[in-house]
PDB file of N, CA and C in Angstrom:
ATOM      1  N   UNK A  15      -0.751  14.830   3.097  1.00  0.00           N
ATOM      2  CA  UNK A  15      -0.177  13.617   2.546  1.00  0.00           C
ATOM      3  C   UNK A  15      -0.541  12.454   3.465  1.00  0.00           C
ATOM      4  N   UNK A  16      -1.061  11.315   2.504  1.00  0.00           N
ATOM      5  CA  UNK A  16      -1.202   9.880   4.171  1.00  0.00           C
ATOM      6  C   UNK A  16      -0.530   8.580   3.229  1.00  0.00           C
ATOM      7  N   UNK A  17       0.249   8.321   4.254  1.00  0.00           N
ATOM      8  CA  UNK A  17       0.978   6.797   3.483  1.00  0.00           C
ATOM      9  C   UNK A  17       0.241   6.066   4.100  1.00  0.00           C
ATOM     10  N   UNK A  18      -0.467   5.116   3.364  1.00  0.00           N
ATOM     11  CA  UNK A  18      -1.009   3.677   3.902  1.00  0.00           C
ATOM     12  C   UNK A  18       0.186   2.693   3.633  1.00  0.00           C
ATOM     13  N   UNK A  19       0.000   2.070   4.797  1.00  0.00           N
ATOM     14  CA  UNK A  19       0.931   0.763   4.527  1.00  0.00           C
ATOM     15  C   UNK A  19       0.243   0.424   5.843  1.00  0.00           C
ATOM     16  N   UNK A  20       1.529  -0.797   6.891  1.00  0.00           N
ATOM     17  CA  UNK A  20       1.386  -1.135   8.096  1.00  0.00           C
ATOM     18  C   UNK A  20       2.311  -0.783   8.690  1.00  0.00           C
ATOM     19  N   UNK A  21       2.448  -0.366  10.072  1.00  0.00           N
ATOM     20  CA  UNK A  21       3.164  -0.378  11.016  1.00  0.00           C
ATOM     21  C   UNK A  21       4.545  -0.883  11.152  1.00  0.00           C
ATOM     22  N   UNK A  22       4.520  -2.252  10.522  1.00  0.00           N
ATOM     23  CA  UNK A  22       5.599  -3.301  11.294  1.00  0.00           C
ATOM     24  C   UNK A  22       6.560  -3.222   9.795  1.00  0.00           C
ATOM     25  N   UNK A  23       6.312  -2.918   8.604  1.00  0.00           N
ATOM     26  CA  UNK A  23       6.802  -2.787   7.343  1.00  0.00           C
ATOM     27  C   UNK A  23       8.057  -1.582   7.227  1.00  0.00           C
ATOM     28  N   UNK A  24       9.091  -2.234   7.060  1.00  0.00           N
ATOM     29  CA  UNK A  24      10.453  -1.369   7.078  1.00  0.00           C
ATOM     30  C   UNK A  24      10.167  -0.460   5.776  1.00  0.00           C
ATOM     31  N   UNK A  25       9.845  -1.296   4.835  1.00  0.00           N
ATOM     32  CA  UNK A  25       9.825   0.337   3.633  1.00  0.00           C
ATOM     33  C   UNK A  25       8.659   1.396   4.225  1.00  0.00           C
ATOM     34  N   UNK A  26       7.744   0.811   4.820  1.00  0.00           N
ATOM     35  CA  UNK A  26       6.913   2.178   4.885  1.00  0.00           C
ATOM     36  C   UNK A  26       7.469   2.521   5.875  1.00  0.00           C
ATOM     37  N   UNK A  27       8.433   2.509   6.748  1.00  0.00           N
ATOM     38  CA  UNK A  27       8.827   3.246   8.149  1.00  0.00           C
ATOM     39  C   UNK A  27       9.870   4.063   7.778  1.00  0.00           C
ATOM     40  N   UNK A  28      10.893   3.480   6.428  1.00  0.00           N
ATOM     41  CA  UNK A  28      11.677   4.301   5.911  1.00  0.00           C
ATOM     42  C   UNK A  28      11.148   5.771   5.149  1.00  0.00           C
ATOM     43  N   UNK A  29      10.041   5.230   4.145  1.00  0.00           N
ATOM     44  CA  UNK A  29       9.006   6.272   3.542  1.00  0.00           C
ATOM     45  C   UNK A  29       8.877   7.570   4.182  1.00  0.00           C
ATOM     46  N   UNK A  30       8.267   7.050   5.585  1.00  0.00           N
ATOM     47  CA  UNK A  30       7.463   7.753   6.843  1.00  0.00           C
ATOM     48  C   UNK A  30       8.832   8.983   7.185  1.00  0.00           C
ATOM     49  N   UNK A  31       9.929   8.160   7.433  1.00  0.00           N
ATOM     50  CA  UNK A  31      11.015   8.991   7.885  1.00  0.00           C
ATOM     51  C   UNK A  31      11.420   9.923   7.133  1.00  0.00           C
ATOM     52  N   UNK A  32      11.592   9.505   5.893  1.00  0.00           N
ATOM     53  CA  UNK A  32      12.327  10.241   4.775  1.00  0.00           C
ATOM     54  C   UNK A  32      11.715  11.566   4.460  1.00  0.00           C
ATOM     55  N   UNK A  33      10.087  11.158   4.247  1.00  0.00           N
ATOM     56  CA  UNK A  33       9.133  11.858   4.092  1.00  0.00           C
ATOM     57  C   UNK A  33       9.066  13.762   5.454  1.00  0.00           C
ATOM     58  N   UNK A  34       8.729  12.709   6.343  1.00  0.00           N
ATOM     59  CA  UNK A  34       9.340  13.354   7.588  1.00  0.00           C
ATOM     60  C   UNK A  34      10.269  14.671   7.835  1.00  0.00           C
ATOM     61  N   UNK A  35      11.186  14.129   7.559  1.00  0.00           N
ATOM     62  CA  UNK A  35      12.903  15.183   7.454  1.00  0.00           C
ATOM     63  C   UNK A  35      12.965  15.954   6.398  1.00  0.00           C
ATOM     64  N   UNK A  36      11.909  15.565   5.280  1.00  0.00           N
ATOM     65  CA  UNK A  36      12.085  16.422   3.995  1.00  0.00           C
ATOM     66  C   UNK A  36      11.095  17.552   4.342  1.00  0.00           C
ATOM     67  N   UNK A  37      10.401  17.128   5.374  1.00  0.00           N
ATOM     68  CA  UNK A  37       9.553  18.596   6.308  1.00  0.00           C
ATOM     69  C   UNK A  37       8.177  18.173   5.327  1.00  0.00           C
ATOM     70  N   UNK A  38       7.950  17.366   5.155  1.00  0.00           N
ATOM     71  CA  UNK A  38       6.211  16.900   4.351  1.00  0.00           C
ATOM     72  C   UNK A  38       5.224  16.250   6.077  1.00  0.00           C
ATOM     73  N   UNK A  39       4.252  17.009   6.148  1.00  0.00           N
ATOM     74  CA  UNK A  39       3.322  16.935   7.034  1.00  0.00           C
ATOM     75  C   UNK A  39       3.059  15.202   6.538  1.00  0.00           C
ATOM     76  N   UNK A  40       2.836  14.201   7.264  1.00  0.00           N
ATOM     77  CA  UNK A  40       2.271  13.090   6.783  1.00  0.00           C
ATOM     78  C   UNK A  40       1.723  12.362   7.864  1.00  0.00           C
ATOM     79  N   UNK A  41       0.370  11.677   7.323  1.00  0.00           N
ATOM     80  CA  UNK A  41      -0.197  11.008   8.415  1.00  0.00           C
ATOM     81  C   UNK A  41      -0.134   9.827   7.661  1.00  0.00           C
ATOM     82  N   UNK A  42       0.074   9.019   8.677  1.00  0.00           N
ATOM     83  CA  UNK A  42      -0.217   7.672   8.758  1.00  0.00           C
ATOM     84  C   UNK A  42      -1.257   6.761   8.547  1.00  0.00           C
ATOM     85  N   UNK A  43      -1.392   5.912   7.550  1.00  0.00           N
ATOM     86  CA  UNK A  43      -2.864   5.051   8.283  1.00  0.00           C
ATOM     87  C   UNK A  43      -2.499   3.437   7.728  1.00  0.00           C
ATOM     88  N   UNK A  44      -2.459   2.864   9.150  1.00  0.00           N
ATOM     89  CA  UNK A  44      -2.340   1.387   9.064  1.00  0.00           C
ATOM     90  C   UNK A  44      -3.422   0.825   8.493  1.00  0.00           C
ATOM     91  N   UNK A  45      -3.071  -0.201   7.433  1.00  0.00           N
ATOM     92  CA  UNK A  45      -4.723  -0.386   6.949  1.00  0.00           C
ATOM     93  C   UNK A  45      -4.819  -1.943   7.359  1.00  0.00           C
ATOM     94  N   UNK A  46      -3.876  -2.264   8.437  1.00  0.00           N
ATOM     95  CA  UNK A  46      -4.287  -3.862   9.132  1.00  0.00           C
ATOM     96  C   UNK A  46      -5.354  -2.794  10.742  1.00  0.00           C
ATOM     97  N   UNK A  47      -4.918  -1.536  10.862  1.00  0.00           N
ATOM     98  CA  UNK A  47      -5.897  -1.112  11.806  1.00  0.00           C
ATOM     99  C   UNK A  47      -7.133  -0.665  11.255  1.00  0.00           C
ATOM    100  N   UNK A  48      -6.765  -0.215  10.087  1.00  0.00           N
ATOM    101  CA  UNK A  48      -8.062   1.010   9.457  1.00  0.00           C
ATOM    102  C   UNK A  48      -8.170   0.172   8.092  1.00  0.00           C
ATOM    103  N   UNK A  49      -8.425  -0.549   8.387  1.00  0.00           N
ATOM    104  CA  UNK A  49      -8.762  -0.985   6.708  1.00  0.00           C
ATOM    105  C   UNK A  49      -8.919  -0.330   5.610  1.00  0.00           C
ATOM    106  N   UNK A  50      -8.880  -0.249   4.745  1.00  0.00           N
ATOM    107  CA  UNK A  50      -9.459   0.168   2.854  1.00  0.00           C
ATOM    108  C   UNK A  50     -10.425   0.377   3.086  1.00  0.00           C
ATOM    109  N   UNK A  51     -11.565   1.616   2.248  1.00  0.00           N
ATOM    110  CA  UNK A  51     -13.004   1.408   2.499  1.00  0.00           C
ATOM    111  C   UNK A  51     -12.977   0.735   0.835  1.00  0.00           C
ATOM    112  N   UNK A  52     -13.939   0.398   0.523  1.00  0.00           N
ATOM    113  CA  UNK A  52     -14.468  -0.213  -1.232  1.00  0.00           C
ATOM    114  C   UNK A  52     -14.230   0.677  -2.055  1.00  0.00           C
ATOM    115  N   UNK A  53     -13.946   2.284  -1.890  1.00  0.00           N
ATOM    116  CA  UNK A  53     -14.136   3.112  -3.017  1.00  0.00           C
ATOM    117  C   UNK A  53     -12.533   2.943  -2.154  1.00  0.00           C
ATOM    118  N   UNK A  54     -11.480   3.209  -1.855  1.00  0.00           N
ATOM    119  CA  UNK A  54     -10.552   3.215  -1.673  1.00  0.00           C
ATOM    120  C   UNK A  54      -9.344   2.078  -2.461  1.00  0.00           C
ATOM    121  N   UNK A  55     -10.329   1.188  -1.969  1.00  0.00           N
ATOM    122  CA  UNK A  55      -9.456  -0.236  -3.079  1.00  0.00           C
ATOM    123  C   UNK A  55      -9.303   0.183  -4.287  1.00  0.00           C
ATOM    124  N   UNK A  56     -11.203   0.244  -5.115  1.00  0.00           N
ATOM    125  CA  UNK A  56     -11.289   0.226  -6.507  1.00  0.00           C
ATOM    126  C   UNK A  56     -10.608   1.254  -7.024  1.00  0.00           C
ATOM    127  N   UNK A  57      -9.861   2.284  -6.257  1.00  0.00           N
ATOM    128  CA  UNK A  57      -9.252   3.577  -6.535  1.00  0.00           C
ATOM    129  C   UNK A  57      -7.608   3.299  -7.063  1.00  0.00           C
ATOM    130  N   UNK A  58      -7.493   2.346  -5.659  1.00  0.00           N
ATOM    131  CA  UNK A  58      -6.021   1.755  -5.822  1.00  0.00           C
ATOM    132  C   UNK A  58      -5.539   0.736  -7.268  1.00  0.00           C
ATOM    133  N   UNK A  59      -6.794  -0.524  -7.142  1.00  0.00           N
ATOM    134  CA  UNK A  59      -6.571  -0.787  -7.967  1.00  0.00           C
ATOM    135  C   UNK A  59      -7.124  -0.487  -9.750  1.00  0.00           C
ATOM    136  N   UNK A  60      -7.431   0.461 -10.261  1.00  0.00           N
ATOM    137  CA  UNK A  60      -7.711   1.551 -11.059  1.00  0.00           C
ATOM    138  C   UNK A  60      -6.395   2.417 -11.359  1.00  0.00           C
ATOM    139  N   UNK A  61      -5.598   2.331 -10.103  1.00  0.00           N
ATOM    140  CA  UNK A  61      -4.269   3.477 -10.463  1.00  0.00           C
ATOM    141  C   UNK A  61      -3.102   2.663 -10.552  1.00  0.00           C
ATOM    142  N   UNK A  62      -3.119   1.129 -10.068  1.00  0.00           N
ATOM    143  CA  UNK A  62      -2.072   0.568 -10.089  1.00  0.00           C
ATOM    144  C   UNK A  62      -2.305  -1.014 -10.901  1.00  0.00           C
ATOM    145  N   UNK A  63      -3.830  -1.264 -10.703  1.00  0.00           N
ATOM    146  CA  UNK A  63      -3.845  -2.480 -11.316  1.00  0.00           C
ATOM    147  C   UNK A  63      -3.352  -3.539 -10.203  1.00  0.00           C
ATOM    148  N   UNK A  64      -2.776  -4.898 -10.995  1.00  0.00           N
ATOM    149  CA  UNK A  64      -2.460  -5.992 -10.451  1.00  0.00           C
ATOM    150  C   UNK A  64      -1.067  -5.657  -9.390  1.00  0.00           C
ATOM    151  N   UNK A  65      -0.060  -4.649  -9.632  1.00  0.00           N
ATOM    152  CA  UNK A  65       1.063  -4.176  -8.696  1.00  0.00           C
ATOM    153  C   UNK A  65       0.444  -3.917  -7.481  1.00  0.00           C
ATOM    154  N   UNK A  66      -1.237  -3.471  -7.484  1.00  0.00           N
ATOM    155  CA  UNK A  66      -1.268  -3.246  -5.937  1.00  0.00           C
ATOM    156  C   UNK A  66      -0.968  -4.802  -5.010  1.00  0.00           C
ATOM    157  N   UNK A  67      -0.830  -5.945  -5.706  1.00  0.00           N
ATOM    158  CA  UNK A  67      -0.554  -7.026  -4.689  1.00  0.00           C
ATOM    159  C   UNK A  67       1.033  -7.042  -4.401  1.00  0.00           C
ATOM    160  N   UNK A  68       0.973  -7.503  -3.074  1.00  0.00           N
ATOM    161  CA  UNK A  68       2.491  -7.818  -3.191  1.00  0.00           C
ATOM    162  C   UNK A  68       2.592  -9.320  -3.309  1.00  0.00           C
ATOM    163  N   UNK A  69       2.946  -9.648  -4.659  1.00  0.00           N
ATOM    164  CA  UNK A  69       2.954 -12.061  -4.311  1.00  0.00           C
ATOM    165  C   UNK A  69       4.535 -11.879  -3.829  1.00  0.00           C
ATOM    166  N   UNK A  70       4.674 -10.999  -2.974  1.00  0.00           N
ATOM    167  CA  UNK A  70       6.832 -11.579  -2.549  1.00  0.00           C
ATOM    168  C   UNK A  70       5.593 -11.775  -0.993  1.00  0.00           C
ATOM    169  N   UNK A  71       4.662 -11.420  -0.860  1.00  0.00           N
ATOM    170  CA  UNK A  71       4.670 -11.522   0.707  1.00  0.00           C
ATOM    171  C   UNK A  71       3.978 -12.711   1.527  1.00  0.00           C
ATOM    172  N   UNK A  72       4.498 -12.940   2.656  1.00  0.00           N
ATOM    173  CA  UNK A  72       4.189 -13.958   3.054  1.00  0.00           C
ATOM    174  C   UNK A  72       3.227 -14.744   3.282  1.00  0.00           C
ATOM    175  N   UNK A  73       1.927 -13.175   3.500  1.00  0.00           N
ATOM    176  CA  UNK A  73       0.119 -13.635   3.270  1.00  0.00           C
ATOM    177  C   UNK A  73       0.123 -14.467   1.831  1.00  0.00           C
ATOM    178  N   UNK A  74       0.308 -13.785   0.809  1.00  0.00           N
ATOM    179  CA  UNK A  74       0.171 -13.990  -0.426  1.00  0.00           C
ATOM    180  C   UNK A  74       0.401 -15.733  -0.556  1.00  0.00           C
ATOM    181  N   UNK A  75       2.088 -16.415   0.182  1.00  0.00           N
ATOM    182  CA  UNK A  75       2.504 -17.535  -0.386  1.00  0.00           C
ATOM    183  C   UNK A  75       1.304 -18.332   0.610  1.00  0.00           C
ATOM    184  N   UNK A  76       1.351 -17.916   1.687  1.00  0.00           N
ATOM    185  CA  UNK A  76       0.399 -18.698   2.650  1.00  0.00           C
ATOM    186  C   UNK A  76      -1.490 -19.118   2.102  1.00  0.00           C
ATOM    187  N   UNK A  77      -1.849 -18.330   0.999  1.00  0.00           N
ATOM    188  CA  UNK A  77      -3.149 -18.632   0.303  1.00  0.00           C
ATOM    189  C   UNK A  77      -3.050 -19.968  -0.681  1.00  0.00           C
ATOM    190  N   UNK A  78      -4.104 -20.253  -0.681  1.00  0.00           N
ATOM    191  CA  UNK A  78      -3.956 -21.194  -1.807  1.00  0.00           C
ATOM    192  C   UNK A  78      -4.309 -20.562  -3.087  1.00  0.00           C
ATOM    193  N   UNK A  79      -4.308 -21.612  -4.116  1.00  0.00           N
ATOM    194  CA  UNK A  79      -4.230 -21.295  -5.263  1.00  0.00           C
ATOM    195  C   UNK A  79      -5.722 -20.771  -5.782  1.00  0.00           C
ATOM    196  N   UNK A  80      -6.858 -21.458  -5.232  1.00  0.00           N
ATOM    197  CA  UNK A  80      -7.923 -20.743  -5.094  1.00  0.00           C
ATOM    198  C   UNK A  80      -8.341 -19.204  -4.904  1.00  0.00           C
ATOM    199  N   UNK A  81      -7.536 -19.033  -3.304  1.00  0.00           N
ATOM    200  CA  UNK A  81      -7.944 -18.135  -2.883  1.00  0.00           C
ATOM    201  C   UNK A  81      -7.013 -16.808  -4.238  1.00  0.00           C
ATOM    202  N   UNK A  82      -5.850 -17.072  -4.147  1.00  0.00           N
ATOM    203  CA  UNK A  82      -5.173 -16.250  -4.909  1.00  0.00           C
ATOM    204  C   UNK A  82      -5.862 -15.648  -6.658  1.00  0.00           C
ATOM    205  N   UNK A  83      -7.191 -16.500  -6.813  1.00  0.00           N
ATOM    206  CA  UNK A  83      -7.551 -16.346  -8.154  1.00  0.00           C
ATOM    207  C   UNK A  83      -8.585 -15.455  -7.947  1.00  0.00           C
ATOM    208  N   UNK A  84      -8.685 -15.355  -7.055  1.00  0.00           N
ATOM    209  CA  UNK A  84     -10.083 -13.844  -6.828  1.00  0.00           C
ATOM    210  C   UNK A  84      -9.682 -12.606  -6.772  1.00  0.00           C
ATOM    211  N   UNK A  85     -10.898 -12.156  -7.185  1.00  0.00           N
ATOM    212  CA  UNK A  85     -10.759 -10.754  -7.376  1.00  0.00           C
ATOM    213  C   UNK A  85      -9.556  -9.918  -6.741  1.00  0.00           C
ATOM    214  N   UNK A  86      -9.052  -8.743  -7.206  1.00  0.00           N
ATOM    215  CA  UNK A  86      -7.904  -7.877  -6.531  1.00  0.00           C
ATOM    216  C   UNK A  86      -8.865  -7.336  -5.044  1.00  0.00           C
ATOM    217  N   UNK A  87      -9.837  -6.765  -5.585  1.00  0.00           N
ATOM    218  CA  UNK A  87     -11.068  -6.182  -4.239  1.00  0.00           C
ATOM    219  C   UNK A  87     -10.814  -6.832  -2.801  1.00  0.00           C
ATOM    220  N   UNK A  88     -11.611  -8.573  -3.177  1.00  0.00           N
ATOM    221  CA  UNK A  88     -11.730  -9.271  -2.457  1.00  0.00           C
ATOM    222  C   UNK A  88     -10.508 -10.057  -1.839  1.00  0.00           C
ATOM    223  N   UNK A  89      -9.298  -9.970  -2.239  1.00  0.00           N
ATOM    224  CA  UNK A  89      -8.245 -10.252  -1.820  1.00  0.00           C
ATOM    225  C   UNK A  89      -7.556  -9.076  -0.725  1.00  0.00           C
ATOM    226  N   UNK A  90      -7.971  -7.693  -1.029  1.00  0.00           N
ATOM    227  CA  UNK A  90      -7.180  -6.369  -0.418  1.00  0.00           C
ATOM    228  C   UNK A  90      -8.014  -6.452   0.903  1.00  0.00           C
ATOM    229  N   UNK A  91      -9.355  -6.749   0.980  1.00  0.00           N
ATOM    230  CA  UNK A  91     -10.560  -6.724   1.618  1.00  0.00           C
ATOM    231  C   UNK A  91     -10.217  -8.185   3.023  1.00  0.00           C
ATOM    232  N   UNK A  92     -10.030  -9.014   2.046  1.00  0.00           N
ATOM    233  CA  UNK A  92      -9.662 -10.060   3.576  1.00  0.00           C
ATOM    234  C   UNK A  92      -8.647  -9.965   4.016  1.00  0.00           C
ATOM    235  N   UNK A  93      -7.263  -9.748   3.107  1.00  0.00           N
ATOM    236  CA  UNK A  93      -5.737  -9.633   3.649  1.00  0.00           C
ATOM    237  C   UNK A  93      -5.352  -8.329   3.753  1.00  0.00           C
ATOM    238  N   UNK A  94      -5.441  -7.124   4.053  1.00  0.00           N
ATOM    239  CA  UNK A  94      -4.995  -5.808   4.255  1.00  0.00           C
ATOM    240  C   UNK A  94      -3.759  -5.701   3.271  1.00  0.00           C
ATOM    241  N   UNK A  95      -3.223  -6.698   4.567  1.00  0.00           N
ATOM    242  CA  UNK A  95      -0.791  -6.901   4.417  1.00  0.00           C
ATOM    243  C   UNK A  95      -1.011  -7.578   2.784  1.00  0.00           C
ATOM    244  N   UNK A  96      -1.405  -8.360   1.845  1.00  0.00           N
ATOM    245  CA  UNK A  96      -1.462  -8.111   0.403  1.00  0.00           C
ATOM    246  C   UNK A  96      -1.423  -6.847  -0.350  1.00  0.00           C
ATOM    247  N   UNK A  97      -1.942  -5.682   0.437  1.00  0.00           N
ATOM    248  CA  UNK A  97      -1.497  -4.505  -0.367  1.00  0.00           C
ATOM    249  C   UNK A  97       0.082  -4.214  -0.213  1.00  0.00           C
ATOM    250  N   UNK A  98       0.819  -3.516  -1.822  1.00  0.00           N
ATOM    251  CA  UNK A  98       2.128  -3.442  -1.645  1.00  0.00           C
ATOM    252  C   UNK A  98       2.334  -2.244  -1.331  1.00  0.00           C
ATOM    253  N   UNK A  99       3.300  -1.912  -0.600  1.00  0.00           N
ATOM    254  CA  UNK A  99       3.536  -1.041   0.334  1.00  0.00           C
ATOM    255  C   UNK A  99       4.408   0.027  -0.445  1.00  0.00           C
ATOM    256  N   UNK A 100       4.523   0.953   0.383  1.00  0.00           N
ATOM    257  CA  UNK A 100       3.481   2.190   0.660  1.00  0.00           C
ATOM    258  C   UNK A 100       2.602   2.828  -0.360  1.00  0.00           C
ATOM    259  N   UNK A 101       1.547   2.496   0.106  1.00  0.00           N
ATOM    260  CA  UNK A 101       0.790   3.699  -1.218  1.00  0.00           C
ATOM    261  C   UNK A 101       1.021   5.350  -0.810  1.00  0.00           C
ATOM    262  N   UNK A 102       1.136   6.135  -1.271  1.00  0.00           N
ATOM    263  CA  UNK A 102       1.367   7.766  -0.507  1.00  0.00           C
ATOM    264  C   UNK A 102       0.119   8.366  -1.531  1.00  0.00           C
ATOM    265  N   UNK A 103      -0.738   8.907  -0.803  1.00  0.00           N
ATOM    266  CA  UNK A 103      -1.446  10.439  -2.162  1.00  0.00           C
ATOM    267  C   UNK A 103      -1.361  11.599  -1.289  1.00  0.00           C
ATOM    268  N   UNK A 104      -1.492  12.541  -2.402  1.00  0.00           N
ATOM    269  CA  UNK A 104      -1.237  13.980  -1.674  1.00  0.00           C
ATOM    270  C   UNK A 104      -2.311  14.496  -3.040  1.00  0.00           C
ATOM    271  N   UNK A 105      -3.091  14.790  -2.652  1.00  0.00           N
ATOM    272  CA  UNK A 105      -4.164  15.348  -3.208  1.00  0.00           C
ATOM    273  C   UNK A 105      -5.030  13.900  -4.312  1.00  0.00           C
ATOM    274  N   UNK A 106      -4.710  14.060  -5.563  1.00  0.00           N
ATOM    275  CA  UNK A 106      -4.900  13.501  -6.515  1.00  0.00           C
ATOM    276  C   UNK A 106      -3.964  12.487  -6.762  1.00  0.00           C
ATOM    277  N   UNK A 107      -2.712  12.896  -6.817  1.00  0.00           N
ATOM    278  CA  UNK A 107      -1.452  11.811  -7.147  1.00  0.00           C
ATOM    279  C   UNK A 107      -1.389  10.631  -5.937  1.00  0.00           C
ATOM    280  N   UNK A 108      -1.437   9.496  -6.502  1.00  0.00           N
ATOM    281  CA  UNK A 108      -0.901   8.515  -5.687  1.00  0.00           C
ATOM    282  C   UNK A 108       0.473   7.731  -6.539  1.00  0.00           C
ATOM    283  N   UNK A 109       1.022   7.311  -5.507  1.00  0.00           N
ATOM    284  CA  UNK A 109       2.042   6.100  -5.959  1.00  0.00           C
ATOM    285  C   UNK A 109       2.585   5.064  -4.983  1.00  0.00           C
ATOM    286  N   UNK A 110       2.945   3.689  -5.873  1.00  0.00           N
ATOM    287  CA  UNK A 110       3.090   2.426  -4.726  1.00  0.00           C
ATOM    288  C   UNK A 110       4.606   2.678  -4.971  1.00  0.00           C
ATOM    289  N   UNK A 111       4.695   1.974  -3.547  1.00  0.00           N
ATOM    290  CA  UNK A 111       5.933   1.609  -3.422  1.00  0.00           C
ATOM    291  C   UNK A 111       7.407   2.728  -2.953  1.00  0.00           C
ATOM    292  N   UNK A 112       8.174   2.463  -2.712  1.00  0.00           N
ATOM    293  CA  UNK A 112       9.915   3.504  -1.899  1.00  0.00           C
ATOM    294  C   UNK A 112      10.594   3.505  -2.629  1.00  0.00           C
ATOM    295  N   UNK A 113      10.334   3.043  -4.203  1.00  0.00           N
ATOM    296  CA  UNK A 113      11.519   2.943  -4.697  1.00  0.00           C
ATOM    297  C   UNK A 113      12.076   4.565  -5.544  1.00  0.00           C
ATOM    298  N   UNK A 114      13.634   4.653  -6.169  1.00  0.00           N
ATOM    299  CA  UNK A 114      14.124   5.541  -6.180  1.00  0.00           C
ATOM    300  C   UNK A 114      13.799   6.824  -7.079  1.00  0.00           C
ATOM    301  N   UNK A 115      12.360   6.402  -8.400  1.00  0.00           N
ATOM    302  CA  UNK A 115      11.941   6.995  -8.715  1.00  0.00           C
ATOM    303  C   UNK A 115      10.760   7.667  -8.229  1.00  0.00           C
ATOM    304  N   UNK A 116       9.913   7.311  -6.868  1.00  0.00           N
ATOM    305  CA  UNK A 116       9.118   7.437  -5.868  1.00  0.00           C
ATOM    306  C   UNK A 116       9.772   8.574  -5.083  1.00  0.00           C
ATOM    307  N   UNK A 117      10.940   7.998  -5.085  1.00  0.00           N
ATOM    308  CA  UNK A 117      11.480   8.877  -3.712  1.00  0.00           C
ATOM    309  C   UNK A 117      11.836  10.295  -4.404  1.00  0.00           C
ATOM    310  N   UNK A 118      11.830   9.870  -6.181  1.00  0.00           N
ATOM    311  CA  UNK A 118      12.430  11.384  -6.177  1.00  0.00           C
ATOM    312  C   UNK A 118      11.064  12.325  -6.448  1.00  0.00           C
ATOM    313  N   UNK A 119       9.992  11.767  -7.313  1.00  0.00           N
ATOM    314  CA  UNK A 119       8.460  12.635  -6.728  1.00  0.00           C
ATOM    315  C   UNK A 119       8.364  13.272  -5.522  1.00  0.00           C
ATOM    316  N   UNK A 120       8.709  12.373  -4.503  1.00  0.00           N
ATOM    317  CA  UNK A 120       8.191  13.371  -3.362  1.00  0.00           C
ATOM    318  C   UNK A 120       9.117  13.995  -1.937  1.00  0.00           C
ATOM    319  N   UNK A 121      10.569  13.579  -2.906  1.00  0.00           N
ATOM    320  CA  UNK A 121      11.690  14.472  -2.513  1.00  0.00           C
ATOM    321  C   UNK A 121      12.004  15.569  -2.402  1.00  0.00           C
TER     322      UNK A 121
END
């Protein structure tokens, strides 16, 4: 199992934990350290579409209106922290986000 998110992000640290204690092997990968590769994005966004952005986050308000009109790719590609957090896959299955129907997949 590998949750991408970042480091400093309370839902993915909660994820990480939860995940953790439920005895699921999980690795980590910061993708402000390890970036997305290109087949990784187009994967993400292919399984999630436009939800892979997060616009609540602070990169997001800080772009302009320009920048915000490009591609999902080229947006995941310069801003990492625009991806919404946590993506988790465990084989084939992926899913965004901690919330309570998330948590019960991989509960």
């Amino acid at each position: 199992m590998i949750v991408f998110g970042i480091s400093t992000c309370d839902t993915v640290r909660k994820a990480r934990k939860a995940l953790e204690a439920a005895g699921r092997d999980v690795e980590f990968r910061d993708v402000r350290a390890e970036p997305l590769t290109t087949e990784e994005i187009a994967e993400f966004e292919a399984a999630f579409d436009e939800k892979i952005v997060n616009r609540a986050s602070t990169t997001w308000r800080a772009l302009s209106e320009e920048e915000r009109a490009a591609p999902i790719a080229d947006l995941l590609r310069a801003h990492p922290t625009l991806m919404k957090r946590p993506v988790i896959r465990e084989g084939d299955k992926l899913t965004l986000g901690w919330a309570k129907p998330v948590q019960a997949e991989w509960l």
